[in-house]
Coordinates of C-alpha atoms and ligand atoms in Angstrom, one line a residue:
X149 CA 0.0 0.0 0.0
X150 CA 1.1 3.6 -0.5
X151 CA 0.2 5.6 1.6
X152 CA 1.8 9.4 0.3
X153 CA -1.0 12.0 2.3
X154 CA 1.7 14.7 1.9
X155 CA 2.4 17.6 -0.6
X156 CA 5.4 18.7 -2.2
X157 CA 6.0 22.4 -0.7
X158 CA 8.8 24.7 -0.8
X159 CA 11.3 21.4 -1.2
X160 CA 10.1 19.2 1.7
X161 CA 7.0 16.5 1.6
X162 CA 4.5 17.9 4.1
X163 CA 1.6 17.3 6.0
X164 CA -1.6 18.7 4.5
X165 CA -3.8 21.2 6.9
X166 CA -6.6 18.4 6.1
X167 CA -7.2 15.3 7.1
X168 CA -9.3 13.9 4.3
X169 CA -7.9 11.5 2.0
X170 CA -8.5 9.6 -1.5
X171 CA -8.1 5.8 -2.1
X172 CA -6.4 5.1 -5.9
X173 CA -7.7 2.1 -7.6
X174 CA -6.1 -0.5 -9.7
X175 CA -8.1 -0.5 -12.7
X176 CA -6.9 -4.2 -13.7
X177 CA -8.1 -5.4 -10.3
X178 CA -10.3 -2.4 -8.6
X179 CA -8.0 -3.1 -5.3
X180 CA -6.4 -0.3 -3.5
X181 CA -2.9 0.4 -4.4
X182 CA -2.4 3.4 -2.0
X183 CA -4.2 6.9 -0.8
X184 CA -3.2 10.7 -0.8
X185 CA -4.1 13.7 0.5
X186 CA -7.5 15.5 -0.7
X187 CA -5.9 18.7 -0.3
X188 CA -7.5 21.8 0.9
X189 CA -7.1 25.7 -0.1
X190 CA -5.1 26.3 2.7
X191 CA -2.7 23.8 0.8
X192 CA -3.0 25.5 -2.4
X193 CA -2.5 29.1 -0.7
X194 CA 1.1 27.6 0.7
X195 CA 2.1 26.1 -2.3
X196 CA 1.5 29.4 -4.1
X197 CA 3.6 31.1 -2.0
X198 CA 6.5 29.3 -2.2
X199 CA 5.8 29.2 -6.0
X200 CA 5.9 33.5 -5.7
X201 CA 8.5 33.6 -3.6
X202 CA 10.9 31.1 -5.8
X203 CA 9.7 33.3 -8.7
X204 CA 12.0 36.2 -7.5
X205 CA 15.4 34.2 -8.2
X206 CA 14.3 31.5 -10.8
X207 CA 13.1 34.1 -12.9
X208 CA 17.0 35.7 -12.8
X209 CA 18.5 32.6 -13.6
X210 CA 20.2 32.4 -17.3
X211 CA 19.5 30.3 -19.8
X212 CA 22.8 28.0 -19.4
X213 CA 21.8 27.1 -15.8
X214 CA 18.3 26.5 -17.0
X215 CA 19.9 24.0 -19.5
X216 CA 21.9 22.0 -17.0
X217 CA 18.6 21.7 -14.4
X218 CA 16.6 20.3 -17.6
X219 CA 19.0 17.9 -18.1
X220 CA 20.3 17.4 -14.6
X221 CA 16.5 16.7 -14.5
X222 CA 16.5 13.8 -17.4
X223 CA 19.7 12.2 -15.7
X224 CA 17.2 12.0 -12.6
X225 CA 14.4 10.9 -14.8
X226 CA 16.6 8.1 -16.3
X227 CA 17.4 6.6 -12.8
X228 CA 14.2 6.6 -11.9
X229 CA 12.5 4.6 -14.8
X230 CA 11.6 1.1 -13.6
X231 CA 9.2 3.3 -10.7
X232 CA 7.9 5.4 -13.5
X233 CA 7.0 2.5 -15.8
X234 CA 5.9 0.3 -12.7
X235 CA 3.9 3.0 -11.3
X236 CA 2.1 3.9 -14.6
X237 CA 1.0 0.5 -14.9
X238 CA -0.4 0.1 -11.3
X239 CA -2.4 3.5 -11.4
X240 CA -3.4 3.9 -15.1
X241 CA -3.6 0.0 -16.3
X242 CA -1.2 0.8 -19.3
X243 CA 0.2 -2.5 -20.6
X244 CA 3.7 -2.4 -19.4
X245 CA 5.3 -2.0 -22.8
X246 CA 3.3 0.8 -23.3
X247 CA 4.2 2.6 -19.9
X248 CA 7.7 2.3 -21.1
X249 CA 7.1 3.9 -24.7
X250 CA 5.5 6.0 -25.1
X251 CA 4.4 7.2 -21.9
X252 CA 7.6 7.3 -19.7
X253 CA 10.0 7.8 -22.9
X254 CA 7.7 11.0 -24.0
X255 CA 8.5 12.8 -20.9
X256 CA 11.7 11.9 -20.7
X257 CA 11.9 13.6 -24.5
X258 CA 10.4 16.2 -23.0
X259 CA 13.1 17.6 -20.5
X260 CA 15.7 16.9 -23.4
X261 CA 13.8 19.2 -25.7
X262 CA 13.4 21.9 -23.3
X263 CA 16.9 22.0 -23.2
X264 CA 17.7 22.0 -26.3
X265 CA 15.5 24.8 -27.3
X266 CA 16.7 26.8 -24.7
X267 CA 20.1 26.7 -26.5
X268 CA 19.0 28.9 -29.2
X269 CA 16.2 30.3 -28.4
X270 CA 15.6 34.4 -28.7
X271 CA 14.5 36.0 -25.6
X272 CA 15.5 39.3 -26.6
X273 CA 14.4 40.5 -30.6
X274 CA 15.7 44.0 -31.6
X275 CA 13.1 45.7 -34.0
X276 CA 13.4 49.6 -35.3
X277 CA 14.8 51.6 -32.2
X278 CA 13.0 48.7 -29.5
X279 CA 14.2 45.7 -27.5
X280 CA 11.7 43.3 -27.1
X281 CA 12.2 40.8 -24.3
X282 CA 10.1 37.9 -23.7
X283 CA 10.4 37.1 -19.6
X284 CA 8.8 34.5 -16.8
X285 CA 5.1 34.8 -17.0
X286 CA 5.2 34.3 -13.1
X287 CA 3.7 32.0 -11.4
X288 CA 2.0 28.7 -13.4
X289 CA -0.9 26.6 -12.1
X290 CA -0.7 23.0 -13.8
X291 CA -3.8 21.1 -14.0
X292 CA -3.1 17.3 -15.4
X293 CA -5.7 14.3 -16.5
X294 CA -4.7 10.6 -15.8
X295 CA -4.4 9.0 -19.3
X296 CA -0.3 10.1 -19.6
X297 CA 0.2 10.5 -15.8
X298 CA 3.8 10.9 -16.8
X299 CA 4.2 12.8 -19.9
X300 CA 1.0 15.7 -18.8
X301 CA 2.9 16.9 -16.4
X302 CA 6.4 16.5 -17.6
X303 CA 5.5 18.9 -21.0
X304 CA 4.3 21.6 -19.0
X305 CA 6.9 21.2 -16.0
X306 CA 10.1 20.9 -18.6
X307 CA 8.3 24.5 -20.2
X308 CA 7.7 26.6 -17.6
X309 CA 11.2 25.8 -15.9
X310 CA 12.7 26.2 -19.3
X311 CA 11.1 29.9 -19.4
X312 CA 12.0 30.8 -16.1
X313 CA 8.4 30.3 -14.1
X314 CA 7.3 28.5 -11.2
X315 CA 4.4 26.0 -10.9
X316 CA 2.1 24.5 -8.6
X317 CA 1.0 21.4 -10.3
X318 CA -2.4 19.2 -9.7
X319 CA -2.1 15.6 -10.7
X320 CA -5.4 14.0 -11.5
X321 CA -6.8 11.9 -8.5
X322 CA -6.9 8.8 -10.5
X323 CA -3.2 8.8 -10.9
X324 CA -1.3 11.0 -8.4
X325 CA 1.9 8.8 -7.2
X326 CA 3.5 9.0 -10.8
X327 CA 3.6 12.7 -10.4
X328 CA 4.6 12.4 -6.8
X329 CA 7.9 10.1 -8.4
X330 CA 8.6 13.1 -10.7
X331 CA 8.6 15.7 -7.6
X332 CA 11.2 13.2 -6.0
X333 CA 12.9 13.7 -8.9
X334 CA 13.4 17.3 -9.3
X335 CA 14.8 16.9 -5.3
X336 CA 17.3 15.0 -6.1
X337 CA 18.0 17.0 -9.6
X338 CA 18.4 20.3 -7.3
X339 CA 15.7 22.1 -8.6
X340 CA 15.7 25.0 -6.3
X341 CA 12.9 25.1 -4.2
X342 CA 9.8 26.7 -4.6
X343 CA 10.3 26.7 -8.1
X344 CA 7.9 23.3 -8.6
X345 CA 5.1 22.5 -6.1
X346 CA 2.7 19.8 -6.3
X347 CA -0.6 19.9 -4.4
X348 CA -3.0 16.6 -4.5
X349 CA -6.7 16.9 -4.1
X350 CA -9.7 17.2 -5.9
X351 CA -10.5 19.4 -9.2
X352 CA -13.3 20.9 -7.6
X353 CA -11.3 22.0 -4.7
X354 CA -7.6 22.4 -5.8
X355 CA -8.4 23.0 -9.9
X356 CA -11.2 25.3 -9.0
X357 CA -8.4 27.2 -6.4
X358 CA -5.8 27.3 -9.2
X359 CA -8.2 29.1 -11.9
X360 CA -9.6 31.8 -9.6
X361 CA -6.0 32.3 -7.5
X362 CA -5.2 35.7 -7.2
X363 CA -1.8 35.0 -7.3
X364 CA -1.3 32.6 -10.4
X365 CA -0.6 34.2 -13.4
X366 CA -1.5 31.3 -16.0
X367 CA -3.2 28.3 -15.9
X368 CA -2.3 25.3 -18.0
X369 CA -4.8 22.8 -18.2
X370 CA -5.5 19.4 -20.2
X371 CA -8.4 17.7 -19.6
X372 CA -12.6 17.4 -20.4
X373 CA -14.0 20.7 -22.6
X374 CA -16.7 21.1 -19.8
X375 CA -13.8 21.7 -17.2
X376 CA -12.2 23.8 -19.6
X377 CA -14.8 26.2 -20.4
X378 CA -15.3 26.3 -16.2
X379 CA -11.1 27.1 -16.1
X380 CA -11.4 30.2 -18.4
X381 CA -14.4 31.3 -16.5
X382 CA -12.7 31.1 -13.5
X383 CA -9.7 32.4 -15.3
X384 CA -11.4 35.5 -16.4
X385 CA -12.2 37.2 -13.5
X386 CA -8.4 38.0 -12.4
X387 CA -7.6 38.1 -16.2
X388 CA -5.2 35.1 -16.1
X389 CA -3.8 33.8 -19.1
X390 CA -5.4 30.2 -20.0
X391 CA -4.1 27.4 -22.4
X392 CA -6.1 24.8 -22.7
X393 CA -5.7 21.4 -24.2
X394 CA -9.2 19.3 -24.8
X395 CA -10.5 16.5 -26.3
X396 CA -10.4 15.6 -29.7
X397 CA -12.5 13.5 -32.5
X398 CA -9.7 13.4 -35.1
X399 CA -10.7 11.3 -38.2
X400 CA -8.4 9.2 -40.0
X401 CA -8.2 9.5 -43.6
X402 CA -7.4 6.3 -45.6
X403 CA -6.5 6.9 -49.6
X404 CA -7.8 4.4 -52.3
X405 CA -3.9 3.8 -52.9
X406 CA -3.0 2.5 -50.0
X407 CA -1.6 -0.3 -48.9
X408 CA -4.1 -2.1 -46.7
X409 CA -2.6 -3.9 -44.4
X410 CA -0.6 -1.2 -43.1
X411 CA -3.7 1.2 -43.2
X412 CA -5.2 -1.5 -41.1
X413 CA -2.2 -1.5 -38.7
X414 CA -1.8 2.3 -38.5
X415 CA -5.5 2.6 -37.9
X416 CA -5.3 0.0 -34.6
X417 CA -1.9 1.6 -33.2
X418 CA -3.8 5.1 -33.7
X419 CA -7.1 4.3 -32.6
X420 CA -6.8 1.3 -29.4
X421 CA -3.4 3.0 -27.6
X422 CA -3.9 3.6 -24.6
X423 CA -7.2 1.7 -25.0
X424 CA -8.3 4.7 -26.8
X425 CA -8.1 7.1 -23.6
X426 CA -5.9 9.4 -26.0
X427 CA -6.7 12.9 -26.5
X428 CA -5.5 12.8 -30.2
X429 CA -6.8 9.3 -30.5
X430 CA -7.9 8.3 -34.1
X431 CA -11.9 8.3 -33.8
X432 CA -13.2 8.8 -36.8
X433 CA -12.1 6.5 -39.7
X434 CA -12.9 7.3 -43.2
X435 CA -12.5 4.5 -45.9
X436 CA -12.9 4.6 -49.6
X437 CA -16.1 3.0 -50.4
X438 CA -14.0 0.8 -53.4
X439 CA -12.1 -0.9 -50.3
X440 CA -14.3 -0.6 -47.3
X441 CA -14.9 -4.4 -47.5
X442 CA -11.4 -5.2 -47.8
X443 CA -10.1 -3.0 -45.2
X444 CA -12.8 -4.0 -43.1
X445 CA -11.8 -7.9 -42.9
X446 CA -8.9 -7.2 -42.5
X447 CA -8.7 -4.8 -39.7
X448 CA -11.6 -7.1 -37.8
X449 CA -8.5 -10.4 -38.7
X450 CA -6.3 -8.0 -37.1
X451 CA -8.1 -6.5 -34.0
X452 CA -9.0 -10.0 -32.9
X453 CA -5.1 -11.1 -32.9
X454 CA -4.3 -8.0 -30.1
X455 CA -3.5 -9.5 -26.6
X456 CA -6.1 -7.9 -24.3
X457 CA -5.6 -8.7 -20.7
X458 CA -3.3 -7.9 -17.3
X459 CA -1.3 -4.4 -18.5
X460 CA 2.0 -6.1 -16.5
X461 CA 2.1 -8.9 -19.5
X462 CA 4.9 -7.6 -21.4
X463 CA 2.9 -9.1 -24.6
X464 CA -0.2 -7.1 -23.6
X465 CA -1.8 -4.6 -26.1
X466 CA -4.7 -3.5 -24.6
X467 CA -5.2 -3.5 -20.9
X468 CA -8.6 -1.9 -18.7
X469 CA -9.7 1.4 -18.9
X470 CA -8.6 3.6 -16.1
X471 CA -12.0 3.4 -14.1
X472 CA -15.6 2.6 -13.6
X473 CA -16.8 6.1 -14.8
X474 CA -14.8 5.5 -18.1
X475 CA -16.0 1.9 -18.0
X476 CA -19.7 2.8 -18.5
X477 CA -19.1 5.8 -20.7
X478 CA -17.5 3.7 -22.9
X479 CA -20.7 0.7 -22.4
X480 CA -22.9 3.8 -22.8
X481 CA -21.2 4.7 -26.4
X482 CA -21.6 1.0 -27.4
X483 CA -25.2 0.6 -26.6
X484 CA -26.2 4.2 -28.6
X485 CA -23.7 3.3 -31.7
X486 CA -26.1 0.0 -31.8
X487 CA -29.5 2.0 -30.8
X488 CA -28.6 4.7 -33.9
X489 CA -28.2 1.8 -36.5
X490 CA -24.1 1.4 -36.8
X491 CA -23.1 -2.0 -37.9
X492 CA -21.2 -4.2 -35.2
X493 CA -18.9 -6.3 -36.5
X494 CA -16.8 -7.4 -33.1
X495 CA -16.4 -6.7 -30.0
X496 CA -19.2 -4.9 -28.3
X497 CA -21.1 -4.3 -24.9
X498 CA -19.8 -5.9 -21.7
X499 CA -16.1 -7.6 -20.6
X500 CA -14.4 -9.7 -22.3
X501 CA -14.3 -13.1 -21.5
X502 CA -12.7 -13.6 -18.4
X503 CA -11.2 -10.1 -17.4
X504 CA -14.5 -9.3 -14.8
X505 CA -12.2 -8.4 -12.4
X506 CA -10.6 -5.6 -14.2
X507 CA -12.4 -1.8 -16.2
X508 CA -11.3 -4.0 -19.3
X509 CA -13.9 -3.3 -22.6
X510 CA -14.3 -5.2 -25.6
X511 CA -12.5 -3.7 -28.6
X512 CA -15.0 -2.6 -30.5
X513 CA -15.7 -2.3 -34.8
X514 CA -18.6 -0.1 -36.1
X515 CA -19.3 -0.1 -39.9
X516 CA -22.4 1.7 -41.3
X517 CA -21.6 4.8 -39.3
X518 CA -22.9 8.3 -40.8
X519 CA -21.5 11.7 -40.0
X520 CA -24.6 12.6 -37.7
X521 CA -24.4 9.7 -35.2
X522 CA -23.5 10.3 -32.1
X523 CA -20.3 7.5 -32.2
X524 CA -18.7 9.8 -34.9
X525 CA -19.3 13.2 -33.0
X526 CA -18.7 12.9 -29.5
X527 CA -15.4 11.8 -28.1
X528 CA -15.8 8.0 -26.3
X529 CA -12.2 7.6 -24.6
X530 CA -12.4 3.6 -25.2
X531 CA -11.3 1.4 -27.7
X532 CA -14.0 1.6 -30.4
X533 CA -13.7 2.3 -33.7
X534 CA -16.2 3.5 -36.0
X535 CA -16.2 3.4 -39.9
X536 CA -17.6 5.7 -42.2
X537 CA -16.7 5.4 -45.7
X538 CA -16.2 8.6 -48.9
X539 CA -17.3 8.3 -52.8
X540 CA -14.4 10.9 -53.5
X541 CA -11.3 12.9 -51.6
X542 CA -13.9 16.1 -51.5
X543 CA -16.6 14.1 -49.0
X544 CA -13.7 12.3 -47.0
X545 CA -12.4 15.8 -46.0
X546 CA -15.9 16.8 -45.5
X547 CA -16.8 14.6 -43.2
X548 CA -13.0 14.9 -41.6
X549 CA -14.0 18.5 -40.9
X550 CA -17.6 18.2 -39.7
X551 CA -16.7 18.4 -36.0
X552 CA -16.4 21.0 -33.1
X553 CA -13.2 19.6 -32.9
X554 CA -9.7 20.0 -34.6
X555 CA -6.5 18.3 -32.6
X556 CA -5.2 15.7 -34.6
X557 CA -5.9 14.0 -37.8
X558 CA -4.1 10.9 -39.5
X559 CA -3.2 10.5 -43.8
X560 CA -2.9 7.2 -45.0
X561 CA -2.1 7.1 -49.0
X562 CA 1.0 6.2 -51.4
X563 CA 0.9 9.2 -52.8
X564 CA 2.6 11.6 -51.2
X565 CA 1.5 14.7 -53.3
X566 CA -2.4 13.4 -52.3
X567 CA -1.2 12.7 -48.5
X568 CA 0.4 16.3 -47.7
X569 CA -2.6 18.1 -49.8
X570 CA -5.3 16.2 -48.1
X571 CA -3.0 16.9 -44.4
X572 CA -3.3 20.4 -45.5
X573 CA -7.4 20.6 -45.8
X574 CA -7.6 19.0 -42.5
X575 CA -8.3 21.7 -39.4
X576 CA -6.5 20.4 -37.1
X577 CA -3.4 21.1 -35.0
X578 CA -1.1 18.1 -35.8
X579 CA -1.5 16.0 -38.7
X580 CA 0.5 12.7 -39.2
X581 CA 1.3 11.0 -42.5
X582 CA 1.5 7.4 -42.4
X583 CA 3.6 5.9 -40.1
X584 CA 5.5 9.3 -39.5
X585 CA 7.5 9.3 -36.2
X586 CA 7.1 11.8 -32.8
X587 CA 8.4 15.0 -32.7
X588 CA 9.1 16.8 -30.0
X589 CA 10.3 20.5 -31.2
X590 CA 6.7 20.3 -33.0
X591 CA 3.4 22.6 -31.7
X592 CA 1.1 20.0 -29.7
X593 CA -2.5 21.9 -29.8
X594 CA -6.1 22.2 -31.1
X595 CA -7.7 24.6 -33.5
X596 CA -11.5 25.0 -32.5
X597 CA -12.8 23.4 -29.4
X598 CA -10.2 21.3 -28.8
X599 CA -7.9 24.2 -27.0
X600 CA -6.1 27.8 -27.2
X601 CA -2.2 27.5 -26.8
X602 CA 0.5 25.3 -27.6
X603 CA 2.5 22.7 -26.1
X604 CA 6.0 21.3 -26.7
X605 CA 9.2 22.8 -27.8
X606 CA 9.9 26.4 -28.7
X607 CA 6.3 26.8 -28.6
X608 CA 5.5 25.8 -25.0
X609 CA 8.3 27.4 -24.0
X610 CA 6.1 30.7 -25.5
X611 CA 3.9 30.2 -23.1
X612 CA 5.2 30.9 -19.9
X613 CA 6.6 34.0 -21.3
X614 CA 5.6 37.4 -21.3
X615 CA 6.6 39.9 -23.5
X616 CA 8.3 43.6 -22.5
X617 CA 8.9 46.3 -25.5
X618 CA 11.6 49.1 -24.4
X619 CA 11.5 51.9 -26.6
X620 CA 14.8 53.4 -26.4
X621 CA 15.6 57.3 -27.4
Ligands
LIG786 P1 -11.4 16.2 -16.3 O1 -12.6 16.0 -15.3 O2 -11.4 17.3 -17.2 O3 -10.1 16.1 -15.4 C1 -8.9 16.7 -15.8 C2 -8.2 17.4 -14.6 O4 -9.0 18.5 -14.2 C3 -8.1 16.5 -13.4 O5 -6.9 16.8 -12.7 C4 -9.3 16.9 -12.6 O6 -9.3 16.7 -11.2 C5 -9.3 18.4 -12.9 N1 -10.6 19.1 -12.6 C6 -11.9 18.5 -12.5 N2 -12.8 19.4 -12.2 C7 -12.1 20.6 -12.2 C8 -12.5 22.0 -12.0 N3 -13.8 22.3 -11.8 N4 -11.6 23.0 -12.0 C9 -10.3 22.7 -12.3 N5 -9.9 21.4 -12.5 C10 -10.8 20.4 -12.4 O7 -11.3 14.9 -17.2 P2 -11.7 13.4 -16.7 O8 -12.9 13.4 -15.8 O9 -10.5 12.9 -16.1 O10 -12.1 12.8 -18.1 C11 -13.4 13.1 -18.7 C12 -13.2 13.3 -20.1 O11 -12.3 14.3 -20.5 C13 -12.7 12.0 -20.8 O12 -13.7 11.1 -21.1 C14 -12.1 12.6 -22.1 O13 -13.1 12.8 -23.0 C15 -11.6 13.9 -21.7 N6 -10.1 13.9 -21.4 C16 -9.3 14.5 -22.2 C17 -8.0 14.4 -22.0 C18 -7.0 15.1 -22.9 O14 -5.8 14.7 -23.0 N7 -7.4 16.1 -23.6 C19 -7.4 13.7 -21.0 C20 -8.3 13.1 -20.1 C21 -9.7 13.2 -20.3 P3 -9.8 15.3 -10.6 O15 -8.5 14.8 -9.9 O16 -10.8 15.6 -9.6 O17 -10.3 14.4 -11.7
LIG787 MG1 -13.0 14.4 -13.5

């Protein structure tokens, strides 16, 4: 059992001014794995301060002794792996390969990049007879989900110290001792204190405290568009700055040209990771009606081949969702895909055989989906797939676009003049060709309601900065 009740304040672990707690499940197993703190305002108000008063120095630090902390940082982070993976597993349900990479080696990547971009990067511009400086923002307020326990936090962490700001972070409840690792990791990396403070507790309490603090200047939040909108709300009334990173319903494009069993494969890496908890999961998938039987055999041949089961099986490709609530939603999705006419072809409501014990759904085909039903509007954070097929390039970006959303979106064609013009009708934040590997000095961000702001690289760096003009004579 672990049993972590304190916050990370100021450099030391301590005792929260509460005494309520919060049991964290395994999702594989529903047992307890360990409890924390439910924080209280009095907890925020102290981290706060120590993230104010570590502001005055950390923002006066150069960039060279920024670099060596980022990386002093990923030595840390490297020595630390087995917990990380081991942890992920335990509180998300992540197969174990999985909680290796991507989900520990993204963050990792993270702190690297940081660095790296801080080698080069301008914070002073000269234009006409002006300097213009871009400085700290202040003091950051991090709000995290639970489906990259790791990698959430470690993009905005690795930014803000990269710029020269402070945080106060808030791990999601449903997967708070990963986070907890990484604050015993900037300890032991030196990071001054003050400069990163975690706080555990509830969104209500401890998220609501962050977006209407006085005395944080930005808020950084990933998470569910109806907290979101309740963030900037909050956000407004001392006129902090917000970025926000939503959900997503990003539709994959597949090209008449392509070779199908590799659109197959890319669609089920893109779609089930994570067991589809993925912000910039693949959730729409839009098939050529001239192969839409092909493609469809062959991805239901495939899908059935994927080991589903306990996420510590190294073999394991799908393991549970991360909890009851994301359990039923998913059940919930199934049941209305069926009620509004889709086609199931596999999978469907209920466990699969044998994993009762665990949040574990079935792995789920639709065919027969049309633009207007729910299953390809609304985001369902579980592993189910629904197909919707084009007569001619024009309809498939059509139907791409007809969303409030605009994350992600996925190209798979031969043709690489076809695949970069249809990536460039797509409205979307990140679009990836084929099999096309990570980035990490790329923007990470929505366009429409999936979020304001960037992360990763040079560009969430930008974000904890401010800019200064001085006019000079
Ligand atoms: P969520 O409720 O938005 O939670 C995200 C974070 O916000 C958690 O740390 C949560 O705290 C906190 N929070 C909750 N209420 C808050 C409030 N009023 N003010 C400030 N912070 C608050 O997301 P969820 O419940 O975990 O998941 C719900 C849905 O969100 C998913 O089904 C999915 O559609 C979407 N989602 C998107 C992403 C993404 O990467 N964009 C990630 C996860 C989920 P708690 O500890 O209390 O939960
Ligand atoms: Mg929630």
């Amino acid at each position: 059992m672990l049993n972590r009740t304190q916050h990370f304040i100021n450099g030391e672990w301590i005792d929260s001014t509460g005494t309520e707690t919060i049991e964290v499940i395994n999702p594989a197993n529903k047992k307890t794995i360990g409890k924390i703190s439910n924080g209280t305002i009095q907890d925020l108000n102290r981290a706060v301060s120590a993230a104010r008063n570590a502001f005055l120095s950390f923002s006066q630090t150069t960039r060279e002794e920024r670099i060596i902390l980022l990386n002093k940082i990923a030595d840390e982070f490297e020595k630390r792996k087995k917990d990380i993976v081991d942890t992920i597993t335990l509180e998300l349900g992540s197969p174990i390969a999985h909680s290796e990479t991507p989900q520990y080696s993204m963050a990792l990547a993270h702190y690297r990049q940081a660095a790296k971009e801080l080698e080069d990067f301008e914070f002073v511009e000269y234009k006409n007879h002006t300097a213009i400086y871009k400085e700290p923002i202040g003091v950051s307020g991090l709000i995290t989900p639970w489906n990259f326990p790791a990698n959430q936090a470690s993009t905005k962490i690795a930014s803000a110290i990269a710029a020269g700001s402070t945080v106060v972070l808030k791990p999601a409840q449903l997967t708070p001792f990963t986070a907890m690792i990484i604050a015993d990791i900037f300890k032991s990396a030196g990071v001054p204190d003050g400069v990163f403070n975690l706080v555990n507790g509830s969104g209500r309490v401890i998220g609501d405290g962050i977006s209407s603090h006085s005395d944080i200047d930005y808020v950084s939040f990933t998470g569910s568009g109806n907290v979101g909108k309740n963030i900037s709300e909050n956000a407004a009334k001392t006129i902090k700055k917000v970025s926000l990173e939503l959900g997503g319903k990003s539709p994959l494009i597949v090209l008449e040209d392509c070779d199908i069993k590799k659109a197959v494969d890319i669609t089920l890496s893109k779609s089930l990771f994570n067991s589809g908890q993925v912000c910039t999961a693949a959730a729409k998938i839009i098939v050529p009606e001239s192969i839409h039987d092909e493609f469809t055999k062959v991805l239901e041949e495939e899908i059935s081949k994927l080991p589903i089961g306990n996420p510590q099986n190294k073999d394991t490709f799908i393991g549970p969702l991360v909890s009851e609530k994301q359990y039923n939603q998913v059940q919930e999705y199934i049941d209305t895909g069926i009620k509004e006419g889709a086609h199931l072809i596999i999978g469907g409501k209920g466990h699969p055989e044998g994993l009762e014990e665990g949040f574990y759904a079935r792995p789920t085909i639709f065919t027969n989906v049309n633009k207007n039903m729910t299953i390809a509007k609304e985001e369902i954070f579980g592993p189910v797939i629904p197909i919707l097929t084009y007569k001619d390039i024009g309809e498939a970006i059509e139907i791409a676009n007809d969303t409030i959303y605009g994350l992600a979106g996925y190209v798979v064609g031969s043709d690489n003049n076809l695949t970069q013009k249809v990536a460039s009708s797509i409205r979307a934040g990140r679009i990836t060709i084929n099999n096309a590997s990570e980035d990490y000095s790329a923007p990470f961000g929505g366009y429409k309601q999936s979020g304001v702001g960037r992360e990763w690289g040079k560009y969430g760096i930008e974000e904890y900065l401010e800019l200064k003009a001085v006019l000079t004579e």
